[in-house]
Amino acid sequence: GAVVSQHPSWVICKSGTSVKIECRSLDFQATTMFWYRQFPKQSLMLMATSNEGSKATYEQGVEKDKFLINHASLTLSTLTVTSAHPEDSSFYICSAVHRDRWLSGANVLTFGAGSRLTVL
Amino acid sequence: KNQVEQSPQSLIILEGKNCTLQCNYTVSPFSNLRWYKQDTGRGPVSLTIMTFSENTKSNGRYTATLDADTKQSSLHITASQLSDSASYICVVSLNNRLAFGKGNQVVVIP
């Protein structure tokens, strides 16, 4: 089945530094990937939609200069948290869209395992 | 308004009991509906996936149903276990659009 890999799974950084999180589709090509953040005991919050070869589409309230998304290839999207601050500490999850051949090519969504960011 | 509404928002059940989670959607038509389980601190994992023509799909103690007429899906957990404590997310797919609910938070207590 489709696998989405996120790296790193956890990261601790100092306030003011930038952190990059990678999201890779391992056995399929993903023209569309999504980035979410999740605070403790809360639901997933969609941050942005990442489309290969074009600019990401950000949800309302998400600072695009703060959260840089690059989707340079069909198997890789990156999220860079720039000048991270403690309030950016959260669980970041990506997901990728692929066509499921067992469902007549319907679009399905596979999630990564998530990346926990702690900003000191 | 969110296109996918899940209820109850949270649920506490005794170990061994059954429970049912609801997902109401307004996305129509749609190509598939999927239930995911998300353990704390982990990414969501797919439990079941149904096309619009399917009525039910099982995965062990998890059974999902779909009523396309009323635009409702449910996820039934049988004989709950402590490991079932998690958030359950309903995602509806239509072409390149995906709509997902905020999740049902389930806590199973001994």
PDB file of C-alpha atoms in Angstrom:
ATOM      1  CA  GLY A   1       0.000   0.000   0.000  1.00  0.00           C
ATOM      2  CA  ALA A   2       0.861   3.651  -0.239  1.00  0.00           C
ATOM      3  CA  VAL A   3       3.378   4.908   2.310  1.00  0.00           C
ATOM      4  CA  VAL A   4       4.124   8.473   3.328  1.00  0.00           C
ATOM      5  CA  SER A   5       7.292   9.111   5.281  1.00  0.00           C
ATOM      6  CA  GLN A   6       7.980  12.154   7.431  1.00  0.00           C
ATOM      7  CA  HIS A   7      11.348  13.237   8.715  1.00  0.00           C
ATOM      8  CA  PRO A   8      12.343  14.045  11.353  1.00  0.00           C
ATOM      9  CA  SER A   9       9.813  12.403  13.645  1.00  0.00           C
ATOM     10  CA  TRP A  10      10.781  14.823  16.371  1.00  0.00           C
ATOM     11  CA  VAL A  11      12.981  17.865  16.605  1.00  0.00           C
ATOM     12  CA  ILE A  12      14.003  20.290  19.340  1.00  0.00           C
ATOM     13  CA  CYS A  13      15.365  23.658  18.375  1.00  0.00           C
ATOM     14  CA  LYS A  14      16.215  27.016  19.869  1.00  0.00           C
ATOM     15  CA  SER A  15      13.952  29.987  19.454  1.00  0.00           C
ATOM     16  CA  GLY A  16      14.815  31.978  16.343  1.00  0.00           C
ATOM     17  CA  THR A  17      16.132  29.077  14.309  1.00  0.00           C
ATOM     18  CA  SER A  18      14.479  27.514  11.272  1.00  0.00           C
ATOM     19  CA  VAL A  19      13.391  23.913  11.029  1.00  0.00           C
ATOM     20  CA  LYS A  20      12.668  21.887   7.922  1.00  0.00           C
ATOM     21  CA  ILE A  21      10.316  18.907   7.885  1.00  0.00           C
ATOM     22  CA  GLU A  22      10.224  16.550   4.925  1.00  0.00           C
ATOM     23  CA  CYS A  23       7.285  14.581   3.617  1.00  0.00           C
ATOM     24  CA  ARG A  24       7.952  11.854   1.079  1.00  0.00           C
ATOM     25  CA  SER A  25       5.670   9.546  -0.825  1.00  0.00           C
ATOM     26  CA  LEU A  26       7.660   6.328  -0.975  1.00  0.00           C
ATOM     27  CA  ASP A  27       5.934   4.248  -3.617  1.00  0.00           C
ATOM     28  CA  PHE A  28       3.760   6.645  -5.533  1.00  0.00           C
ATOM     29  CA  GLN A  29       3.804  10.094  -7.026  1.00  0.00           C
ATOM     30  CA  ALA A  30       1.848  12.754  -5.237  1.00  0.00           C
ATOM     31  CA  THR A  31       0.940  15.890  -7.104  1.00  0.00           C
ATOM     32  CA  THR A  32      -0.893  17.115  -4.031  1.00  0.00           C
ATOM     33  CA  MET A  33       0.184  16.993  -0.423  1.00  0.00           C
ATOM     34  CA  PHE A  34      -1.338  18.577   2.631  1.00  0.00           C
ATOM     35  CA  TRP A  35       0.252  19.971   5.771  1.00  0.00           C
ATOM     36  CA  TYR A  36      -1.503  20.035   9.123  1.00  0.00           C
ATOM     37  CA  ARG A  37      -0.658  21.011  12.643  1.00  0.00           C
ATOM     38  CA  GLN A  38      -2.189  19.556  15.726  1.00  0.00           C
ATOM     39  CA  PHE A  39      -2.078  20.833  19.277  1.00  0.00           C
ATOM     40  CA  PRO A  40      -2.502  18.428  22.205  1.00  0.00           C
ATOM     41  CA  LYS A  41      -5.974  16.938  22.425  1.00  0.00           C
ATOM     42  CA  GLN A  42      -7.173  18.926  19.457  1.00  0.00           C
ATOM     43  CA  SER A  43      -8.133  17.928  15.946  1.00  0.00           C
ATOM     44  CA  LEU A  44      -5.985  18.257  12.860  1.00  0.00           C
ATOM     45  CA  MET A  45      -5.860  21.774  11.451  1.00  0.00           C
ATOM     46  CA  LEU A  46      -5.146  22.092   7.756  1.00  0.00           C
ATOM     47  CA  MET A  47      -2.366  24.605   7.188  1.00  0.00           C
ATOM     48  CA  ALA A  48      -1.817  24.459   3.464  1.00  0.00           C
ATOM     49  CA  THR A  49      -2.188  22.487   0.278  1.00  0.00           C
ATOM     50  CA  SER A  50       1.043  21.801  -1.536  1.00  0.00           C
ATOM     51  CA  ASN A  51       0.945  21.278  -5.296  1.00  0.00           C
ATOM     52  CA  GLU A  52       3.943  20.035  -7.213  1.00  0.00           C
ATOM     53  CA  GLY A  53       5.531  22.741  -9.291  1.00  0.00           C
ATOM     54  CA  SER A  54       3.400  25.586  -8.024  1.00  0.00           C
ATOM     55  CA  LYS A  55       2.928  27.741  -4.976  1.00  0.00           C
ATOM     56  CA  ALA A  56       1.202  26.300  -1.970  1.00  0.00           C
ATOM     57  CA  THR A  57      -2.284  27.387  -1.032  1.00  0.00           C
ATOM     58  CA  TYR A  58      -2.468  28.483   2.582  1.00  0.00           C
ATOM     59  CA  GLU A  59      -5.478  28.350   4.841  1.00  0.00           C
ATOM     60  CA  GLN A  60      -6.767  31.530   6.372  1.00  0.00           C
ATOM     61  CA  GLY A  61      -4.684  32.628   9.315  1.00  0.00           C
ATOM     62  CA  VAL A  62      -1.575  30.672   8.344  1.00  0.00           C
ATOM     63  CA  GLU A  63       1.425  32.903   7.639  1.00  0.00           C
ATOM     64  CA  LYS A  64       3.002  31.852   4.377  1.00  0.00           C
ATOM     65  CA  ASP A  65       6.245  33.637   5.193  1.00  0.00           C
ATOM     66  CA  LYS A  66       6.404  31.787   8.476  1.00  0.00           C
ATOM     67  CA  PHE A  67       5.643  28.359   7.128  1.00  0.00           C
ATOM     68  CA  LEU A  68       7.450  27.908   3.832  1.00  0.00           C
ATOM     69  CA  ILE A  69       6.277  25.013   1.711  1.00  0.00           C
ATOM     70  CA  ASN A  70       8.166  23.640  -1.239  1.00  0.00           C
ATOM     71  CA  HIS A  71       6.906  20.819  -3.435  1.00  0.00           C
ATOM     72  CA  ALA A  72       9.712  20.546  -5.940  1.00  0.00           C
ATOM     73  CA  SER A  73       9.153  16.946  -6.969  1.00  0.00           C
ATOM     74  CA  LEU A  74       6.319  14.462  -7.195  1.00  0.00           C
ATOM     75  CA  THR A  75       7.582  12.584  -4.156  1.00  0.00           C
ATOM     76  CA  LEU A  76       8.757  15.320  -1.813  1.00  0.00           C
ATOM     77  CA  SER A  77       7.217  18.284  -0.061  1.00  0.00           C
ATOM     78  CA  THR A  78       8.980  20.252   2.655  1.00  0.00           C
ATOM     79  CA  LEU A  79       7.670  22.510   5.387  1.00  0.00           C
ATOM     80  CA  THR A  80      10.109  25.024   6.849  1.00  0.00           C
ATOM     81  CA  VAL A  81       9.168  26.764  10.055  1.00  0.00           C
ATOM     82  CA  THR A  82      11.167  29.971   9.901  1.00  0.00           C
ATOM     83  CA  SER A  83      12.362  31.821  12.973  1.00  0.00           C
ATOM     84  CA  ALA A  84      10.598  29.345  15.202  1.00  0.00           C
ATOM     85  CA  HIS A  85       9.189  30.436  18.533  1.00  0.00           C
ATOM     86  CA  PRO A  86       7.840  28.405  21.453  1.00  0.00           C
ATOM     87  CA  GLU A  87       4.262  28.954  20.267  1.00  0.00           C
ATOM     88  CA  ASP A  88       5.180  27.071  17.081  1.00  0.00           C
ATOM     89  CA  SER A  89       5.738  23.942  19.128  1.00  0.00           C
ATOM     90  CA  SER A  90       3.243  21.468  17.786  1.00  0.00           C
ATOM     91  CA  PHE A  91       2.716  18.194  15.989  1.00  0.00           C
ATOM     92  CA  TYR A  92       3.021  18.644  12.235  1.00  0.00           C
ATOM     93  CA  ILE A  93       1.541  16.028   9.916  1.00  0.00           C
ATOM     94  CA  CYS A  94       1.564  15.711   6.163  1.00  0.00           C
ATOM     95  CA  SER A  95      -0.631  13.684   3.886  1.00  0.00           C
ATOM     96  CA  ALA A  96      -0.467  12.801   0.226  1.00  0.00           C
ATOM     97  CA  VAL A  97      -3.124  12.163  -2.343  1.00  0.00           C
ATOM     98  CA  HIS A  98      -2.852   9.192  -4.632  1.00  0.00           C
ATOM     99  CA  ARG A  99      -5.079   7.227  -6.911  1.00  0.00           C
ATOM    100  CA  ASP A 100      -6.114   3.874  -5.555  1.00  0.00           C
ATOM    101  CA  ARG A 101      -6.229   1.338  -8.344  1.00  0.00           C
ATOM    102  CA  TRP A 102      -8.508  -0.885  -6.259  1.00  0.00           C
ATOM    103  CA  LEU A 103     -11.038   1.919  -6.119  1.00  0.00           C
ATOM    104  CA  SER A 104     -11.141   2.596  -9.826  1.00  0.00           C
ATOM    105  CA  GLY A 105      -8.548   5.302  -9.530  1.00  0.00           C
ATOM    106  CA  ALA A 106     -10.345   7.295  -6.852  1.00  0.00           C
ATOM    107  CA  ASN A 107      -8.285   9.791  -4.858  1.00  0.00           C
ATOM    108  CA  VAL A 108      -7.410   8.575  -1.395  1.00  0.00           C
ATOM    109  CA  LEU A 109      -5.379  10.148   1.372  1.00  0.00           C
ATOM    110  CA  THR A 110      -2.432   8.647   3.223  1.00  0.00           C
ATOM    111  CA  PHE A 111      -0.932  10.373   6.247  1.00  0.00           C
ATOM    112  CA  GLY A 112       2.622  10.539   7.463  1.00  0.00           C
ATOM    113  CA  ALA A 113       3.483   9.574  11.040  1.00  0.00           C
ATOM    114  CA  GLY A 114       3.946  13.189  12.045  1.00  0.00           C
ATOM    115  CA  SER A 115       6.790  15.363  13.285  1.00  0.00           C
ATOM    116  CA  ARG A 116       6.833  16.773  16.781  1.00  0.00           C
ATOM    117  CA  LEU A 117       8.473  20.164  17.009  1.00  0.00           C
ATOM    118  CA  THR A 118       9.556  21.618  20.325  1.00  0.00           C
ATOM    119  CA  VAL A 119      10.937  25.118  20.328  1.00  0.00           C
ATOM    120  CA  LEU A 120      12.848  26.102  23.459  1.00  0.00           C
TER     121      LEU A 120
ATOM    122  CA  LYS B   1     -19.799  25.373   7.432  1.00  0.00           C
ATOM    123  CA  ASN B   2     -17.667  22.247   7.586  1.00  0.00           C
ATOM    124  CA  GLN B   3     -18.644  19.742   4.928  1.00  0.00           C
ATOM    125  CA  VAL B   4     -18.011  16.846   7.283  1.00  0.00           C
ATOM    126  CA  GLU B   5     -19.454  16.846  10.781  1.00  0.00           C
ATOM    127  CA  GLN B   6     -18.589  14.182  13.316  1.00  0.00           C
ATOM    128  CA  SER B   7     -20.366  13.337  16.527  1.00  0.00           C
ATOM    129  CA  PRO B   8     -19.970  12.906  19.374  1.00  0.00           C
ATOM    130  CA  GLN B   9     -16.938  15.122  19.728  1.00  0.00           C
ATOM    131  CA  SER B  10     -15.692  12.973  22.566  1.00  0.00           C
ATOM    132  CA  LEU B  11     -16.782   9.727  24.133  1.00  0.00           C
ATOM    133  CA  ILE B  12     -15.774   7.724  27.190  1.00  0.00           C
ATOM    134  CA  ILE B  13     -16.664   4.042  27.233  1.00  0.00           C
ATOM    135  CA  LEU B  14     -15.933   1.058  29.419  1.00  0.00           C
ATOM    136  CA  GLU B  15     -13.587  -1.595  28.157  1.00  0.00           C
ATOM    137  CA  GLY B  16     -15.509  -4.362  26.438  1.00  0.00           C
ATOM    138  CA  LYS B  17     -18.462  -2.188  25.472  1.00  0.00           C
ATOM    139  CA  ASN B  18     -19.477  -1.243  21.955  1.00  0.00           C
ATOM    140  CA  CYS B  19     -19.732   2.272  20.592  1.00  0.00           C
ATOM    141  CA  THR B  20     -20.775   4.011  17.401  1.00  0.00           C
ATOM    142  CA  LEU B  21     -19.309   7.156  15.912  1.00  0.00           C
ATOM    143  CA  GLN B  22     -21.188   9.288  13.413  1.00  0.00           C
ATOM    144  CA  CYS B  23     -20.077  11.183  10.345  1.00  0.00           C
ATOM    145  CA  ASN B  24     -22.501  13.390   8.446  1.00  0.00           C
ATOM    146  CA  TYR B  25     -21.337  14.955   5.204  1.00  0.00           C
ATOM    147  CA  THR B  26     -22.640  17.363   2.631  1.00  0.00           C
ATOM    148  CA  VAL B  27     -20.114  16.569  -0.092  1.00  0.00           C
ATOM    149  CA  SER B  28     -22.110  15.052  -2.935  1.00  0.00           C
ATOM    150  CA  PRO B  29     -21.443  13.183  -5.019  1.00  0.00           C
ATOM    151  CA  PHE B  30     -18.244  11.739  -3.656  1.00  0.00           C
ATOM    152  CA  SER B  31     -15.867   9.030  -4.718  1.00  0.00           C
ATOM    153  CA  ASN B  32     -14.918   7.488  -1.387  1.00  0.00           C
ATOM    154  CA  LEU B  33     -15.268   7.890   2.354  1.00  0.00           C
ATOM    155  CA  ARG B  34     -12.547   6.820   4.710  1.00  0.00           C
ATOM    156  CA  TRP B  35     -12.252   6.386   8.449  1.00  0.00           C
ATOM    157  CA  TYR B  36      -8.869   6.921  10.074  1.00  0.00           C
ATOM    158  CA  LYS B  37      -7.642   6.171  13.564  1.00  0.00           C
ATOM    159  CA  GLN B  38      -5.132   8.526  15.111  1.00  0.00           C
ATOM    160  CA  ASP B  39      -3.326   7.496  18.260  1.00  0.00           C
ATOM    161  CA  THR B  40      -1.926  10.270  20.394  1.00  0.00           C
ATOM    162  CA  GLY B  41       1.303  11.579  18.934  1.00  0.00           C
ATOM    163  CA  ARG B  42       1.017   9.495  15.781  1.00  0.00           C
ATOM    164  CA  GLY B  43      -0.204  10.087  12.271  1.00  0.00           C
ATOM    165  CA  PRO B  44      -3.685   8.894  11.241  1.00  0.00           C
ATOM    166  CA  VAL B  45      -3.922   5.348   9.948  1.00  0.00           C
ATOM    167  CA  SER B  46      -6.601   4.153   7.577  1.00  0.00           C
ATOM    168  CA  LEU B  47      -9.232   1.814   9.014  1.00  0.00           C
ATOM    169  CA  THR B  48     -11.793   1.480   6.264  1.00  0.00           C
ATOM    170  CA  ILE B  49     -12.519   2.933   2.891  1.00  0.00           C
ATOM    171  CA  MET B  50     -15.834   2.771   1.067  1.00  0.00           C
ATOM    172  CA  THR B  51     -16.951   3.914  -2.337  1.00  0.00           C
ATOM    173  CA  PHE B  52     -20.341   5.557  -2.742  1.00  0.00           C
ATOM    174  CA  SER B  53     -21.828   2.225  -3.822  1.00  0.00           C
ATOM    175  CA  GLU B  54     -20.783   0.305  -0.721  1.00  0.00           C
ATOM    176  CA  ASN B  55     -22.912   0.031   2.411  1.00  0.00           C
ATOM    177  CA  THR B  56     -20.569  -1.572   4.881  1.00  0.00           C
ATOM    178  CA  LYS B  57     -16.922  -2.428   5.345  1.00  0.00           C
ATOM    179  CA  SER B  58     -15.276  -4.234   8.228  1.00  0.00           C
ATOM    180  CA  ASN B  59     -11.760  -4.300   9.573  1.00  0.00           C
ATOM    181  CA  GLY B  60     -11.565  -6.569  12.575  1.00  0.00           C
ATOM    182  CA  ARG B  61     -13.619  -5.052  15.375  1.00  0.00           C
ATOM    183  CA  TYR B  62     -14.251  -1.919  13.324  1.00  0.00           C
ATOM    184  CA  THR B  63     -17.270  -1.806  11.042  1.00  0.00           C
ATOM    185  CA  ALA B  64     -18.109   1.205   8.921  1.00  0.00           C
ATOM    186  CA  THR B  65     -21.477   1.761   7.319  1.00  0.00           C
ATOM    187  CA  LEU B  66     -22.550   4.201   4.671  1.00  0.00           C
ATOM    188  CA  ASP B  67     -25.963   5.550   3.775  1.00  0.00           C
ATOM    189  CA  ALA B  68     -25.593   7.637   0.656  1.00  0.00           C
ATOM    190  CA  ASP B  69     -29.249   8.694   0.772  1.00  0.00           C
ATOM    191  CA  THR B  70     -28.958  10.341   4.167  1.00  0.00           C
ATOM    192  CA  LYS B  71     -25.289  11.227   3.673  1.00  0.00           C
ATOM    193  CA  GLN B  72     -24.285   9.504   6.853  1.00  0.00           C
ATOM    194  CA  SER B  73     -21.545   7.118   7.794  1.00  0.00           C
ATOM    195  CA  SER B  74     -20.917   5.418  11.078  1.00  0.00           C
ATOM    196  CA  LEU B  75     -18.005   3.581  12.594  1.00  0.00           C
ATOM    197  CA  HIS B  76     -18.912   0.859  15.044  1.00  0.00           C
ATOM    198  CA  ILE B  77     -16.329  -0.433  17.483  1.00  0.00           C
ATOM    199  CA  THR B  78     -17.137  -3.832  18.939  1.00  0.00           C
ATOM    200  CA  ALA B  79     -15.866  -5.064  22.294  1.00  0.00           C
ATOM    201  CA  SER B  80     -13.697  -2.018  22.837  1.00  0.00           C
ATOM    202  CA  GLN B  81     -10.162  -2.367  24.094  1.00  0.00           C
ATOM    203  CA  LEU B  82      -7.917   0.110  25.853  1.00  0.00           C
ATOM    204  CA  SER B  83      -5.925   0.438  22.638  1.00  0.00           C
ATOM    205  CA  ASP B  84      -9.006   1.809  20.913  1.00  0.00           C
ATOM    206  CA  SER B  85      -8.491   5.081  22.773  1.00  0.00           C
ATOM    207  CA  ALA B  86      -7.771   7.449  19.927  1.00  0.00           C
ATOM    208  CA  SER B  87      -9.219  10.064  17.628  1.00  0.00           C
ATOM    209  CA  TYR B  88     -11.261   8.763  14.709  1.00  0.00           C
ATOM    210  CA  ILE B  89     -11.378  10.953  11.626  1.00  0.00           C
ATOM    211  CA  CYS B  90     -13.826  10.783   8.737  1.00  0.00           C
ATOM    212  CA  VAL B  91     -12.564  11.958   5.341  1.00  0.00           C
ATOM    213  CA  VAL B  92     -14.695  12.333   2.225  1.00  0.00           C
ATOM    214  CA  SER B  93     -13.032  12.445  -1.176  1.00  0.00           C
ATOM    215  CA  LEU B  94     -14.386  13.944  -4.387  1.00  0.00           C
ATOM    216  CA  ASN B  95     -12.055  14.187  -7.349  1.00  0.00           C
ATOM    217  CA  ASN B  96      -9.175  16.314  -6.121  1.00  0.00           C
ATOM    218  CA  ARG B  97     -11.037  17.703  -3.149  1.00  0.00           C
ATOM    219  CA  LEU B  98     -10.886  16.254   0.306  1.00  0.00           C
ATOM    220  CA  ALA B  99     -13.098  17.198   3.208  1.00  0.00           C
ATOM    221  CA  PHE B 100     -12.370  15.895   6.663  1.00  0.00           C
ATOM    222  CA  GLY B 101     -14.119  16.029   9.971  1.00  0.00           C
ATOM    223  CA  LYS B 102     -12.618  17.201  13.225  1.00  0.00           C
ATOM    224  CA  GLY B 103     -12.624  13.723  14.652  1.00  0.00           C
ATOM    225  CA  ASN B 104     -14.295  11.740  17.403  1.00  0.00           C
ATOM    226  CA  GLN B 105     -12.137  11.455  20.504  1.00  0.00           C
ATOM    227  CA  VAL B 106     -12.676   8.055  22.131  1.00  0.00           C
ATOM    228  CA  VAL B 107     -11.364   7.149  25.558  1.00  0.00           C
ATOM    229  CA  VAL B 108     -11.704   3.564  26.722  1.00  0.00           C
ATOM    230  CA  ILE B 109     -11.427   3.063  30.458  1.00  0.00           C
ATOM    231  CA  PRO B 110     -10.876  -0.231  32.300  1.00  0.00           C
TER     232      PRO B 110
END
